[in-house]
Amino acid sequence: AQSVTQLGSHVSVSEGALVLLRCNYSSSVPPYLFWYVQYPNQGLQLLLKYTSAATLVKGINGFEAEFKKSETSFHLTKPSAHMSDAAEYFCAVSDGRSGGYNKLIFGAGTRLAVHP
Amino acid sequence: DGGITQSPKYLFRKEGQNVTLSCEQNLNHDAMYWYRQDPGQGLRLIYYSQIVNDFQKGDIAEGYSVSREKKESFPLTVTSAQKNPTAFYLCASSIAQGGQPQHFGDGTRLSIL
């Protein structure tokens, strides 16, 4: 069975500092991996996705993630945090074999706080 | 612009009452999903539908019901059998093919009076 673990339910950084949000997955087949961002009282917005084309994936708002098969990780990074990055971030995995149904397994989420 | 519209934004339920949450999409997606979100628990799948007139139970379907009479619409009914309905409900849609991202509406927050 697939699963996703996000290490750290809360992460706090200073404005301008590096953002690192951790995601580890388990999957018996090559996975499809996604990062989503959620602002308060809103839905989830896709930041980026990994679909095996390249191990370093660039997304919106300056975020990127690197797929490391040996570590079963897909950590999200941003070189310099901005106040507007404060939100909750979700990592998700799909096995891509859904036969018409695209099931995503979500991590529990990491709340990012950015302070001046 | 294409997207997913959920209504209402806020909903209140009395004890013993059924309530229906609306979800409409104009993305021409075949697959649609309902999730429940509670603090610290991520998203849990309630129901999903791959095609019109077909839907399947997710991980926490008890106390909920859905219909899929039109491709664009996937309403969720929270029945009186759902004893702890207070949560944030999210509707999503996607291309009906594995490995595709899901697109989300802005959610409905349900509370008990």
mmCIF file of C-alpha atoms in Angstrom, chain A residues 101 103, chain B residues 33-36 43-48 57-61:
data_model
loop_
_atom_site.group_PDB
_atom_site.id
_atom_site.type_symbol
_atom_site.label_atom_id
_atom_site.label_comp_id
_atom_site.label_asym_id
_atom_site.label_seq_id
_atom_site.Cartn_x
_atom_site.Cartn_y
_atom_site.Cartn_z
ATOM 1 C CA TYR A 101 -9.610 6.399 -11.262
ATOM 2 C CA LYS A 103 -6.401 7.990 -6.352
ATOM 3 C CA TYR B 33 -13.918 13.300 -5.634
ATOM 4 C CA TRP B 34 -15.096 14.354 -2.202
ATOM 5 C CA TYR B 35 -12.675 14.723 0.708
ATOM 6 C CA ARG B 36 -13.107 15.533 4.345
ATOM 7 C CA LEU B 43 -7.471 14.760 3.483
ATOM 8 C CA ARG B 44 -9.605 11.637 3.704
ATOM 9 C CA LEU B 45 -11.520 10.350 0.698
ATOM 10 C CA ILE B 46 -15.296 10.039 1.131
ATOM 11 C CA TYR B 47 -16.550 9.112 -2.362
ATOM 12 C CA TYR B 48 -15.277 9.236 -5.899
ATOM 13 C CA LYS B 57 -17.026 4.522 -1.634
ATOM 14 C CA GLY B 58 -13.784 5.932 -0.366
ATOM 15 C CA ASP B 59 -12.194 5.420 3.026
ATOM 16 C CA ILE B 60 -14.846 7.138 5.176
ATOM 17 C CA ALA B 61 -18.162 6.820 3.282
#
